[in-house]
mmCIF file of C-alpha atoms in Angstrom:
data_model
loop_
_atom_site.group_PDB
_atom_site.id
_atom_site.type_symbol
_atom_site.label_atom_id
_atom_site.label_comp_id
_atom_site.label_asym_id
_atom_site.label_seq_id
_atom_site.Cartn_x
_atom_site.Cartn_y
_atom_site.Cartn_z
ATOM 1 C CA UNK A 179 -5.518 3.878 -27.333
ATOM 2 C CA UNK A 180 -1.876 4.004 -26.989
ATOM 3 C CA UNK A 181 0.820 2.147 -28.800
ATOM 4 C CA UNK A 182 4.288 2.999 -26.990
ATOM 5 C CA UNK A 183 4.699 -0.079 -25.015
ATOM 6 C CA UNK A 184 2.599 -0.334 -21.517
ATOM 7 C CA UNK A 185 5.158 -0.196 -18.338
ATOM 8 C CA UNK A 186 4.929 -2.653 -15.428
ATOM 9 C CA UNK A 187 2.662 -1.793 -12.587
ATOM 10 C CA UNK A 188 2.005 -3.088 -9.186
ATOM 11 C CA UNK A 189 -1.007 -3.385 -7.683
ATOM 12 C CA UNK A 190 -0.759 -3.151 -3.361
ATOM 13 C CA UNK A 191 -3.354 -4.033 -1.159
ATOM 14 C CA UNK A 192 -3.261 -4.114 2.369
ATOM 15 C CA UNK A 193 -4.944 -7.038 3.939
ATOM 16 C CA UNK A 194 -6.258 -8.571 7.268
ATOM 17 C CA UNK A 195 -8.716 -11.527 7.258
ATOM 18 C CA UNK A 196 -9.604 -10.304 3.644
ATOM 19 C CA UNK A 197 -10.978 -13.111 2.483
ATOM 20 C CA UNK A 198 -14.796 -12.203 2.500
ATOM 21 C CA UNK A 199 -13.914 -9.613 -0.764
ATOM 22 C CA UNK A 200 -10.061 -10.604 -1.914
ATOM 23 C CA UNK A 201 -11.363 -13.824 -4.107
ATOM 24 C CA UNK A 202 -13.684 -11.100 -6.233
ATOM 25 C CA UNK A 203 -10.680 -8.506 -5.899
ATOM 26 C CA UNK A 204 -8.493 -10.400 -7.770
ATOM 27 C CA UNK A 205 -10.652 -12.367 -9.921
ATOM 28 C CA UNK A 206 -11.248 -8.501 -11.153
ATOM 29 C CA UNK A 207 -7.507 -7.804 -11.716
ATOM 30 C CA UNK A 208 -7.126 -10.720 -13.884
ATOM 31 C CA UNK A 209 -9.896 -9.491 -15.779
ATOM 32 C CA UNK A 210 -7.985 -6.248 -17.128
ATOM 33 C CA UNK A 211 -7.721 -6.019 -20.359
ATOM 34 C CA UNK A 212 -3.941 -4.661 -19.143
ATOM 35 C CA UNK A 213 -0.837 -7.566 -20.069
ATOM 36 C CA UNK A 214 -1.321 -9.998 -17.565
ATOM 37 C CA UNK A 215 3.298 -9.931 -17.096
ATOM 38 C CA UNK A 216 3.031 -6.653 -16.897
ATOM 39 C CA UNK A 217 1.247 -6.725 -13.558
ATOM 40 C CA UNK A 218 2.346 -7.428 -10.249
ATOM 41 C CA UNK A 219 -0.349 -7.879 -7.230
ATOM 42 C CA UNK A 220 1.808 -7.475 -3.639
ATOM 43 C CA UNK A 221 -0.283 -8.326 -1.108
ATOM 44 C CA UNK A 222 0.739 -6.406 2.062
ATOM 45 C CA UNK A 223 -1.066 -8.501 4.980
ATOM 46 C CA UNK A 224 -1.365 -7.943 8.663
ATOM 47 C CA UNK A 225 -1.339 -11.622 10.255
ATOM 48 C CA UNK A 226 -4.767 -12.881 8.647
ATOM 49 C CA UNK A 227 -5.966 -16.145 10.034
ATOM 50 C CA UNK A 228 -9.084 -16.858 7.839
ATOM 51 C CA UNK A 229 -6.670 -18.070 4.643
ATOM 52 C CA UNK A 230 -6.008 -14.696 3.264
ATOM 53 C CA UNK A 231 -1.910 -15.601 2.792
ATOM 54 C CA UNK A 232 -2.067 -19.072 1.701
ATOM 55 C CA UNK A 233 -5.064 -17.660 -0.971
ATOM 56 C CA UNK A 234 -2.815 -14.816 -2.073
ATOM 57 C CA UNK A 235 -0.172 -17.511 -2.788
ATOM 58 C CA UNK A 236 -2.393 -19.852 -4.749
ATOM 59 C CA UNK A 237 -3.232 -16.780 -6.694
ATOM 60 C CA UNK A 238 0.034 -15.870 -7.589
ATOM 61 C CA UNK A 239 0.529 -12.830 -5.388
ATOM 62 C CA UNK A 240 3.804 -11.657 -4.157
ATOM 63 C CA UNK A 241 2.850 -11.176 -0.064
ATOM 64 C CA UNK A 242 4.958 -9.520 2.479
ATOM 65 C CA UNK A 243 4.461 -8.908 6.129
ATOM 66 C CA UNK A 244 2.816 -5.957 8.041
ATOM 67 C CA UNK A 245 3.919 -6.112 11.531
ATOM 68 C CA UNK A 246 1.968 -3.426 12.258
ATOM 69 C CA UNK A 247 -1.263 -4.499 11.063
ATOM 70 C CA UNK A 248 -2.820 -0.763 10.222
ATOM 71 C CA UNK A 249 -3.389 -0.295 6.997
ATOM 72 C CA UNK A 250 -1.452 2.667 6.569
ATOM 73 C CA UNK A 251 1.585 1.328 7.116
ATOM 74 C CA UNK A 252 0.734 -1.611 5.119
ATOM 75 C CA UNK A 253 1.027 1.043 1.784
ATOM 76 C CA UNK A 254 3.876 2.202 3.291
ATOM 77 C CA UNK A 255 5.691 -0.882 3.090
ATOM 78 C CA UNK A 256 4.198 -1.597 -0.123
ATOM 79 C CA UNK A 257 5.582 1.429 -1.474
ATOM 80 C CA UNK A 258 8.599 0.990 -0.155
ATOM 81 C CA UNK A 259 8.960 -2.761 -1.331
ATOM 82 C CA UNK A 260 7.239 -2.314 -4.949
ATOM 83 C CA UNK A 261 9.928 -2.839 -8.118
ATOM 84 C CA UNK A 262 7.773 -0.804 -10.350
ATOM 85 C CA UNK A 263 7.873 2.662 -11.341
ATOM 86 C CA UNK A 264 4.100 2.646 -11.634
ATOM 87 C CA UNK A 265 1.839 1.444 -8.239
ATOM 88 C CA UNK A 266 -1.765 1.394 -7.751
ATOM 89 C CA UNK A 267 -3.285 1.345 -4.342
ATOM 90 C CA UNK A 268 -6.577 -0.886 -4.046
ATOM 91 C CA UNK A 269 -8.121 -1.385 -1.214
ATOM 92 C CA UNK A 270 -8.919 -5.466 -0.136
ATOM 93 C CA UNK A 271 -12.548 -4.256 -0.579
ATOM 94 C CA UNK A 272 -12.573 -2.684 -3.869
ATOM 95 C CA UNK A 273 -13.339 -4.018 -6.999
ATOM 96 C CA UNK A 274 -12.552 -3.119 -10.754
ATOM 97 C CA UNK A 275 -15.531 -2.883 -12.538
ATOM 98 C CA UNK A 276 -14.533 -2.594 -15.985
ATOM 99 C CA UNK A 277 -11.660 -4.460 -17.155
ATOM 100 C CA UNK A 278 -10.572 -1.443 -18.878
ATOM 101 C CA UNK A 279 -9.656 0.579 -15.654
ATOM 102 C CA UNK A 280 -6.175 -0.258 -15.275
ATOM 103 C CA UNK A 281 -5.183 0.662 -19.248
ATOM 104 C CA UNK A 282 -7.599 3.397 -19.309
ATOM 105 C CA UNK A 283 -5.392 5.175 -16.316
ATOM 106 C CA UNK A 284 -2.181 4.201 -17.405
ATOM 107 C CA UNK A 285 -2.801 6.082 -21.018
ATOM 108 C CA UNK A 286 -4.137 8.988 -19.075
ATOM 109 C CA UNK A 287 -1.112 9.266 -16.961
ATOM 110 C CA UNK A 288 1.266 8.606 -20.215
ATOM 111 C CA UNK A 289 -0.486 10.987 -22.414
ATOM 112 C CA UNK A 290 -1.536 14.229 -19.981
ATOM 113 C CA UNK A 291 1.916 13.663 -18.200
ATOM 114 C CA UNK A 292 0.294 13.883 -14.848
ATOM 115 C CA UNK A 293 1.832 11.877 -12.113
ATOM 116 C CA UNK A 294 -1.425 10.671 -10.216
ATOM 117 C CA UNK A 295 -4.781 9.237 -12.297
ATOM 118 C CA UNK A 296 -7.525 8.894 -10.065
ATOM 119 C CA UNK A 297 -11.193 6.974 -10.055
ATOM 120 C CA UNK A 298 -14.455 8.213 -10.631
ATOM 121 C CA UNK A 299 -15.355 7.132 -7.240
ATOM 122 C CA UNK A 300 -17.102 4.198 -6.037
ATOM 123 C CA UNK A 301 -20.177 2.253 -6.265
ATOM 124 C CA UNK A 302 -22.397 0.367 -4.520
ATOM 125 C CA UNK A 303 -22.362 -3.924 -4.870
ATOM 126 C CA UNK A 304 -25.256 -5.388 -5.217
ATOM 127 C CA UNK A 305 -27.069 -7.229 -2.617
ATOM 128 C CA UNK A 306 -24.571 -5.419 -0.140
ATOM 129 C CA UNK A 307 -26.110 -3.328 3.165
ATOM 130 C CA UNK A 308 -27.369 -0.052 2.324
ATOM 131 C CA UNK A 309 -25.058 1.555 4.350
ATOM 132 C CA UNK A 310 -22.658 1.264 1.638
ATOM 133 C CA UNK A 311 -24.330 4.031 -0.066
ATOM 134 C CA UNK A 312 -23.418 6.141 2.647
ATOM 135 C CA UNK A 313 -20.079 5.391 3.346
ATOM 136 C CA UNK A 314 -19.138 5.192 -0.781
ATOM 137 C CA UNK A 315 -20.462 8.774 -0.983
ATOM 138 C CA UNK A 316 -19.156 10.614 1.855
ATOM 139 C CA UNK A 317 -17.253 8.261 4.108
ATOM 140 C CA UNK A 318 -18.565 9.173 7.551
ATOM 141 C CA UNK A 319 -20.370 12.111 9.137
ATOM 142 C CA UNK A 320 -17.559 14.467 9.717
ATOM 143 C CA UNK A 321 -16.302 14.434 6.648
ATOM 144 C CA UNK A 322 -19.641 14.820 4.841
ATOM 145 C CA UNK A 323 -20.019 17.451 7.193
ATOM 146 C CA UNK A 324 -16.287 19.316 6.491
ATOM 147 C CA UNK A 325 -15.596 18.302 2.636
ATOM 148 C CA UNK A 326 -18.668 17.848 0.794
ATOM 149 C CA UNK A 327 -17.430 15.816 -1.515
ATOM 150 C CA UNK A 328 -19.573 13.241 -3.042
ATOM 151 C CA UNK A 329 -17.793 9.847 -4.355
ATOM 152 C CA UNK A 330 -19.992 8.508 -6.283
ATOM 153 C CA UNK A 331 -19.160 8.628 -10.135
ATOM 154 C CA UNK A 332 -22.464 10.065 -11.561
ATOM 155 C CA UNK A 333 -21.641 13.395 -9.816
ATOM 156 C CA UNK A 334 -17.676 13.059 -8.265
ATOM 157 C CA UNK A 335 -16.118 14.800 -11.755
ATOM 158 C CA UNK A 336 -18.958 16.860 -12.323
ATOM 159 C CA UNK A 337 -18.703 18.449 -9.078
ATOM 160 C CA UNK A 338 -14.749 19.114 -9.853
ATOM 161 C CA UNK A 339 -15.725 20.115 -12.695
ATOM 162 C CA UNK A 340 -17.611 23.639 -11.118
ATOM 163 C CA UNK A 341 -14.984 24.503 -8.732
ATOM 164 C CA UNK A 342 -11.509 23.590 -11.211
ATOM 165 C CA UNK A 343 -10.737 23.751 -14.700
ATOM 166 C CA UNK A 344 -11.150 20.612 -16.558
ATOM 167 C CA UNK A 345 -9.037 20.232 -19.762
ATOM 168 C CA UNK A 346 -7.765 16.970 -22.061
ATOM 169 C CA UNK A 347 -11.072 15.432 -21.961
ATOM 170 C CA UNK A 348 -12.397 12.232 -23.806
ATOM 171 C CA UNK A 349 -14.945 9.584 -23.537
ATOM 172 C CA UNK A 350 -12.572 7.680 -20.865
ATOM 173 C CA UNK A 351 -10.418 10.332 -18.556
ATOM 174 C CA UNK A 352 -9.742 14.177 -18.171
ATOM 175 C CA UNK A 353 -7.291 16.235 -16.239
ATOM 176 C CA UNK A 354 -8.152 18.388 -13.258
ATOM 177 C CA UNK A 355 -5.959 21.418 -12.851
ATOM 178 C CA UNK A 356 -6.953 22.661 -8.994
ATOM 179 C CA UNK A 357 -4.687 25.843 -9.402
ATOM 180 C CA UNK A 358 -3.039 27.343 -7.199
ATOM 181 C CA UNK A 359 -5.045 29.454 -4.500
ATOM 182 C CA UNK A 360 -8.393 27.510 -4.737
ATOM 183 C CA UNK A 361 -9.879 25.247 -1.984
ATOM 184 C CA UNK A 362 -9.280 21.837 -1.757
ATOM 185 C CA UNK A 363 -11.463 18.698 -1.592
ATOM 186 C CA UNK A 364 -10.593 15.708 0.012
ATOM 187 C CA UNK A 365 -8.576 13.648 -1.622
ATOM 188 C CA UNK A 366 -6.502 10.552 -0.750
ATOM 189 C CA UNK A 367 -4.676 8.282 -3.347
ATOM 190 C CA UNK A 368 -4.131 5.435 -1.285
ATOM 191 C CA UNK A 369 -7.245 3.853 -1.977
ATOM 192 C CA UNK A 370 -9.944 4.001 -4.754
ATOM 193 C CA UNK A 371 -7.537 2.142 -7.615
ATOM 194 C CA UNK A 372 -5.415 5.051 -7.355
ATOM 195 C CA UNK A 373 -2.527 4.986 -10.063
ATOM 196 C CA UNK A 374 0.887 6.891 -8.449
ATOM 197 C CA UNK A 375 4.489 7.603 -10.689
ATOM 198 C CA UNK A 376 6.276 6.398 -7.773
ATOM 199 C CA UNK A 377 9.439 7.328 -9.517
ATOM 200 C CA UNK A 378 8.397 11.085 -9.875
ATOM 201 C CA UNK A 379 7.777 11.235 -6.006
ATOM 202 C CA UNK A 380 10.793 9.633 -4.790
ATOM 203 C CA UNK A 381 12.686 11.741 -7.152
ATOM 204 C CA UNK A 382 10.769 14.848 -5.724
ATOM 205 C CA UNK A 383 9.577 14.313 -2.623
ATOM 206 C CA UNK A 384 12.346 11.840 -0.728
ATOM 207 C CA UNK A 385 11.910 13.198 2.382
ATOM 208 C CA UNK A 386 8.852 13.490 2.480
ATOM 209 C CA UNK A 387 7.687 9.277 1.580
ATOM 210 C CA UNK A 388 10.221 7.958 3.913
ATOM 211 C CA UNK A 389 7.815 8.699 7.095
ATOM 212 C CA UNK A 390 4.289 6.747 6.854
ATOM 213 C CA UNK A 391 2.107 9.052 8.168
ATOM 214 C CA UNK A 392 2.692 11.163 5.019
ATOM 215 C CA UNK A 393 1.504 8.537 2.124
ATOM 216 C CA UNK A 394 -2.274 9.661 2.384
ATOM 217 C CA UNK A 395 -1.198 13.379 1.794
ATOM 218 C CA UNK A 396 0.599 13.033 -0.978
ATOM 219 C CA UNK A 397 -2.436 14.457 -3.054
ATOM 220 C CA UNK A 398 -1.662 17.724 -1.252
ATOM 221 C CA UNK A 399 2.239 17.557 -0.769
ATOM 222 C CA UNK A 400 2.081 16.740 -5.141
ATOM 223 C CA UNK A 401 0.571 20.359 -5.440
ATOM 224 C CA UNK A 402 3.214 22.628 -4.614
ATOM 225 C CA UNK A 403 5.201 21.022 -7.846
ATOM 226 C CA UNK A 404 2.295 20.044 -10.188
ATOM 227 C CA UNK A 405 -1.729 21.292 -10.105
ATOM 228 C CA UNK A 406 -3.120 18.758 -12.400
ATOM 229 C CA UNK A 407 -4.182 14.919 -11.938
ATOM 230 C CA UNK A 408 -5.853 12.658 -13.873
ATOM 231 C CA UNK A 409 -9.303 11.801 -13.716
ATOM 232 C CA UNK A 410 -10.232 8.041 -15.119
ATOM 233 C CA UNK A 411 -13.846 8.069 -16.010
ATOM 234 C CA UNK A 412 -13.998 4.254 -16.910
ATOM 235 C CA UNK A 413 -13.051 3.608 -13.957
ATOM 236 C CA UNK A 414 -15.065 2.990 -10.955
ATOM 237 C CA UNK A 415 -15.176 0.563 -8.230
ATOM 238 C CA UNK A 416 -17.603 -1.611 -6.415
ATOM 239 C CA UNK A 417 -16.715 -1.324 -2.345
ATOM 240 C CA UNK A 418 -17.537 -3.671 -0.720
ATOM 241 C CA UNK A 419 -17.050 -1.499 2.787
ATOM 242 C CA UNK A 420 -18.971 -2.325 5.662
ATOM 243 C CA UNK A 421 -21.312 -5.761 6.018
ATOM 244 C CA UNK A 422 -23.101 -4.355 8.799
ATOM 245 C CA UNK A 423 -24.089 -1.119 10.535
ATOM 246 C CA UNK A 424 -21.985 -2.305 13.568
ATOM 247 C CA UNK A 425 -19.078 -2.926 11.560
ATOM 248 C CA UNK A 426 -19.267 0.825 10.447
ATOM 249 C CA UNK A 427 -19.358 2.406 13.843
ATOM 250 C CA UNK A 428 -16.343 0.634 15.170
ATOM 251 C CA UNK A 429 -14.437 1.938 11.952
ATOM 252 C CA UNK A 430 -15.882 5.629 12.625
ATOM 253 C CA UNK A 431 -14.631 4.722 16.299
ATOM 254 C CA UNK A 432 -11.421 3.842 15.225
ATOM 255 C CA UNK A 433 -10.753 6.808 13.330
ATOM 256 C CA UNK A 434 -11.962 9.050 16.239
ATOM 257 C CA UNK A 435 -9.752 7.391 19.049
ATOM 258 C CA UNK A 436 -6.683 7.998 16.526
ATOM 259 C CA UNK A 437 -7.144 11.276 15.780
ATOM 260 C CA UNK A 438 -8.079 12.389 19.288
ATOM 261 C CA UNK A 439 -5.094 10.223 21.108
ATOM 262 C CA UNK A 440 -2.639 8.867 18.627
ATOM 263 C CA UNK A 441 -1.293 11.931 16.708
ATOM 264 C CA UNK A 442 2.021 11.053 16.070
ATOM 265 C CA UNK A 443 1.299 8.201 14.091
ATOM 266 C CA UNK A 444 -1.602 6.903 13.018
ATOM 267 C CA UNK A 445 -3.307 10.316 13.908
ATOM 268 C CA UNK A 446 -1.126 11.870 11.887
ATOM 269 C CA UNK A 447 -1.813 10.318 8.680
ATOM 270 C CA UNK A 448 -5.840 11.417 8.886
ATOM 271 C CA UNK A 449 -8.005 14.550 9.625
ATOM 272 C CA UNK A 450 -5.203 16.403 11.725
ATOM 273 C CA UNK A 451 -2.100 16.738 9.485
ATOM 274 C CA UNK A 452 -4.496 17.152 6.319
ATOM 275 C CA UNK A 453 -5.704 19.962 7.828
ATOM 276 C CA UNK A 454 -2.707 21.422 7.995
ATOM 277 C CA UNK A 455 -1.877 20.751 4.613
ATOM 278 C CA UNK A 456 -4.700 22.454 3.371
ATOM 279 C CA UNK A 457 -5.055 25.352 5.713
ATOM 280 C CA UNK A 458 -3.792 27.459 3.394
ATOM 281 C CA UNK A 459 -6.198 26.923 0.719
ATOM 282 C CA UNK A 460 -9.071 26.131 2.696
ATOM 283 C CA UNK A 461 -8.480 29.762 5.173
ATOM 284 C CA UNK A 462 -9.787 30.445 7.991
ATOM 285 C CA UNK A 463 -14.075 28.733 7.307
ATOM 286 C CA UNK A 464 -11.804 25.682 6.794
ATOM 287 C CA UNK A 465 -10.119 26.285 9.787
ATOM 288 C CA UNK A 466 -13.168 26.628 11.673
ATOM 289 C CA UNK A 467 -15.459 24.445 10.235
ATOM 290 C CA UNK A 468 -14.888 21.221 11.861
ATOM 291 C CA UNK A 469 -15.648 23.094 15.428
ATOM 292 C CA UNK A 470 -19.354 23.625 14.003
ATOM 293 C CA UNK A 471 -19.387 19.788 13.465
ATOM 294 C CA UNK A 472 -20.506 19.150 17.169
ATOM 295 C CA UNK A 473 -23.150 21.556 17.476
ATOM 296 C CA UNK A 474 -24.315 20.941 13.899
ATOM 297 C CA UNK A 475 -25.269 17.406 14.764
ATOM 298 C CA UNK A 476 -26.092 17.688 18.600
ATOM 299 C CA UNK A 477 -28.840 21.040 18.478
ATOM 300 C CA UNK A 478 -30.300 18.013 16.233
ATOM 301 C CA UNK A 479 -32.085 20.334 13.779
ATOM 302 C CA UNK A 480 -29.436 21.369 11.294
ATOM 303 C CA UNK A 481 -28.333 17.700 10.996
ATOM 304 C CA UNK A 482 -32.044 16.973 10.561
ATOM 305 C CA UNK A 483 -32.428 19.784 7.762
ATOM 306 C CA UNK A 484 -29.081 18.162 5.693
ATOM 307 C CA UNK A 485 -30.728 14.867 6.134
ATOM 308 C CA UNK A 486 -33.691 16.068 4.106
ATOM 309 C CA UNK A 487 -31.675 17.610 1.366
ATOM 310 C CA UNK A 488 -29.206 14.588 1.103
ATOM 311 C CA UNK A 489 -32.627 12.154 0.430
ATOM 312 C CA UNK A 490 -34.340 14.780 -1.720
ATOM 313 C CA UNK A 491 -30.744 14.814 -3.919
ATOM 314 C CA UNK A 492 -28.899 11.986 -3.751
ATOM 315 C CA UNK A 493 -32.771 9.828 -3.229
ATOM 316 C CA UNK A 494 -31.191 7.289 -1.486
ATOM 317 C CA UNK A 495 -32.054 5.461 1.421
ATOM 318 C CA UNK A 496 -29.101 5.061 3.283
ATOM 319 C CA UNK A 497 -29.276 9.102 4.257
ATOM 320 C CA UNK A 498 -31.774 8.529 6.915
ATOM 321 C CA UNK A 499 -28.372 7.478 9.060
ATOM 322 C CA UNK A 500 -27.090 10.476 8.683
ATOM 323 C CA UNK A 501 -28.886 11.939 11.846
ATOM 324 C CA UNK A 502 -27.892 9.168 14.149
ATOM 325 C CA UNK A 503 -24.331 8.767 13.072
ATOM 326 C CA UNK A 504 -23.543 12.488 13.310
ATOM 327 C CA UNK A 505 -24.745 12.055 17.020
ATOM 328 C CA UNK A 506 -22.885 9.443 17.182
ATOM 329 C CA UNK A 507 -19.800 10.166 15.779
ATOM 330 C CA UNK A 508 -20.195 14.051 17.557
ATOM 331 C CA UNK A 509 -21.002 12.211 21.193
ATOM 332 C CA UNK A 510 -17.732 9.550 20.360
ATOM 333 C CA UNK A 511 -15.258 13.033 19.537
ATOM 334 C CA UNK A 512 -16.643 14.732 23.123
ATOM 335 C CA UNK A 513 -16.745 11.494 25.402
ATOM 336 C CA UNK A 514 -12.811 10.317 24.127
ATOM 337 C CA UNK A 515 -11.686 14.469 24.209
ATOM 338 C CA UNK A 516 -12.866 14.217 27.851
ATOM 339 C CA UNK A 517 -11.031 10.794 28.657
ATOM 340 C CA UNK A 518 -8.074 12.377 27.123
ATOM 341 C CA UNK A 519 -8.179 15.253 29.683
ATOM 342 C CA UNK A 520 -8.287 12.781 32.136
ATOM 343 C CA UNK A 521 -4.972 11.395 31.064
ATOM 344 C CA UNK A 522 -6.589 8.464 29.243
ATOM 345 C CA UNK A 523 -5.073 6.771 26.426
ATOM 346 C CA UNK A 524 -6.629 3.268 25.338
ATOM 347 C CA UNK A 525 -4.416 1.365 23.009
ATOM 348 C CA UNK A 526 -3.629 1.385 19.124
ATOM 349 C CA UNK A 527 -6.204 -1.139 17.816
ATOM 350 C CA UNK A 528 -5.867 -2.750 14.268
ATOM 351 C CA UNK A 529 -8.654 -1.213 11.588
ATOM 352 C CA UNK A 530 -11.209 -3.953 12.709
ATOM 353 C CA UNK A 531 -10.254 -3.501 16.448
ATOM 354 C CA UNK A 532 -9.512 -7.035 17.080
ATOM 355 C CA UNK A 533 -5.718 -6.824 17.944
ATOM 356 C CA UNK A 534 -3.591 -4.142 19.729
ATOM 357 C CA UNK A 535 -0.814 -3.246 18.023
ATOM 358 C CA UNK A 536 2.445 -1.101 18.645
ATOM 359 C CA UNK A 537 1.766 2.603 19.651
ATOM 360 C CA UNK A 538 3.053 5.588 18.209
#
C-alpha cells in the first residue's frame, strides 16, 4: 500500500428515481476502506420524485440539478461542478463490491502515473433477472456484435491482456499500454467506478471537456497524449441494470432513436462520434462492420450460430436472448431509419423514457 497521503476524490452519480439501487450504492461507498473526509459523493439528479433528493440529503450527499435529465449531461455537470482533482463516475446502479476498490485505484493511478484506472468489469447481483448477465457482459446486441468485448471480470483483463501489452502488475491492478496503431475496444469511463485525473484533462484537453457530448470519449481523445490506463483488479461491481426484460428494450430503444435522430447531442456522445474516434485504429472492417449487423441478425442463422458459441463459452443462460434481441434491436435501427426518411423525428426522451426533455 501507499503511504504519501491519499488526495480527495469525488464520487458523481447521475440519478433519476434512483431509489430502487442508491440506498445499497452508498451504503457501499461508506464501506471503503478509503478516509471517509476524503470523499465527496455529488449526486447529479434529474427531477426524481420517488425520494431520491431528500435520501441523498439524509445521506450526506452534496446534490445539484440536471435540467436535462439524460445522464450524460448529468456527468457533465458533475465534472464541471466537482472541487476535486480526482472524480470517479458510478453509475446509480452500480455497486462496490470490495471496500478496497476505491484505495486500490487511487494507488494504481499514484504509482503507474496513469491518468484513468478502470474496473474489472461488472457482475451479476444476486437474486437479480438473468438478463443482467447479458447486459453486464456485452451491453446490448450491437455492440456484442461490433466490439466483442466481454465485461465480466473473470475474462475482461485477460482478454486485454492478448491483444495489448500488460506491464506493472500485482495481486490488485496492472497497466494496459494499447499502443499506438492497434485496434480499439470499447471503452467508456463514465461508468463502471471509473477513476479520472480531472486536473490532467482540463489541463490537456480544455477544449475538448467543455462540450458534453465528448465526456464518454475521453478514453479515446486520452490516447493521442498517453497509451496506458490502469486496470483495478479488486475492483468489480455488482449492476444492478435492468429489473425486467421490458425495462431493457426501452433502454436498447432509447439508444437507437438517439443515434438514428438526435446526432448533435445526445447522438453524439454514443456509437456515431466513437466511431469516428476510432476509425483510424479500427480501418476499414471497423468501418464496415456495423453494416453486417442487420443482416447478421435478420438471415437468422449467423445470430443463431453466435448464440450457440456464447452458451457453450460464457455457459450462461441469459445468451438464449441474444437471437431475439438482435432481431429486435436490427428491426428497431431499420423501422426508425425509415421514419427518419420520412422526415420523422419523435422527441428526446429521458433514459427511462418517461419525460421529454430539451432537444439537441
Amino acid at each position: 500500500m501507499i503511504t504519501m497521503e491519499l488526495p480527495k476524490v469525488t464520487v458523481i452519480i447521475a440519478t433519476y428515481n434512483s431509489m430502487h439501487v442508491l440506498p445499497r450504492v452508498l451504503n457501499a461507498i461508506d464501506n471503503q476502506s478509503y478516509p471517509k473526509e476524503k470523499i465527496t459523493v455529488m449526486l447529479v439528479d434529474g427531477g426524481s420524485t420517488d425520494g431520491t433528493i431528500d435520501y441523498g440529503y439524509e445521506r450526506g450527499c452534496l446534490v445539484i440539478s440536471n435540467p436535462r435529465t439524460e445522464p450524460v449531461y448529468a456527468k457533465f455537470l458533475g465534472f464541471v461542478e466537482s472541487k476535486t482533482d480526482l472524480i470517479v463516475y458510478l453509475d446509480h446502479d452500480e455497486v462496490y463490491t470490495s471496500p478496497y476498490c476505491l484505495v486500490d485505484q487511487v494507488e494504481c493511478m499514484l504509482v503507474n502515473n496513469v491518468q484513468t484506472v478502470i474496473s474489472a468489469g461488472y457482475v451479476n447481483p444476486e437474486g437479480e433477472h438473468l438478463i443482467n448477465d447479458y447486459i453486464n457482459e456485452y451491453g446490448d446486441p450491437f455492440s456484442l456484435f461490433v466490439y466483442r468485448v466481454s465485461k465480466s471480470p473473470d475474462i475482461f483483463i485477460a482478454d486485454l491482456s492478448k491483444h495489448y501489452a500488460i506491464s506493472n502488475e500485482n495481486s490488485r491492478s496492472c497497466v494496459v499500454d494499447f499502443g499506438q496503431d492497434k485496434a480499439l475496444p470499447l471503452i467508456e469511463l463514465l461508468a463502471m467506478g471509473t477513476l479520472i485525473n480531472k486536473k490532467y484533462f482540463l489541463d490537456n484537453f480544455s477544449d475538448v471537456v467543455k462540450k458534453p457530448e465528448n465526456l464518454p470519449h475521453l478514453f479515446y481523445v486520452l490516447l493521442s497524449k498517453d497509451t496506458r490506463i490502469g486496470v483495478c483488479k479488486t475492483h468489480s461491481l455488482a449492476h444492478y441494470s435492468s429489473e425486467s426484460i421490458s425495462k431493457y428494450l426501452n433502454k436498447i430503444s432509447w439508444r437507437i432513436r438517439n443515434n438514428i435522430y438526435h446526432v448533435k447531442g445526445v447522438g453524439a456522445s454514443g456509437f456515431l462520434m466513437r466511431e469516428s474516434l476510432m476509425a483510424k485504429r479500427n480501418g476499414k472492417v471497423g468501418k464496415y462492420k456495423k453494416f453486417l449487423f442487420i443482416p447478421y441478425s435478420l438471415f437468422i442463422f449467423p445470430a443463431l450460430l453466435d448464440t450457440v458459441y456464447l452458451l457453450i463459452k460464457r455457459k450462461k443462460v441469459a445468451f438464449f436472448f441474444h437471437l431475439p434481441l438482435c432481431i429486435f434491436t436490427a428491426s428497431s435501427i431499420i423501422f426508425h431509419t425509415i421514419l427518419k426518411s420520412l422526415g420523422m423525428k419523435p422527441a428526446l426522451k429521458s433514459y427511462d423514457g418517461t419525460k421529454d426533455i430539451k432537444d439537441d
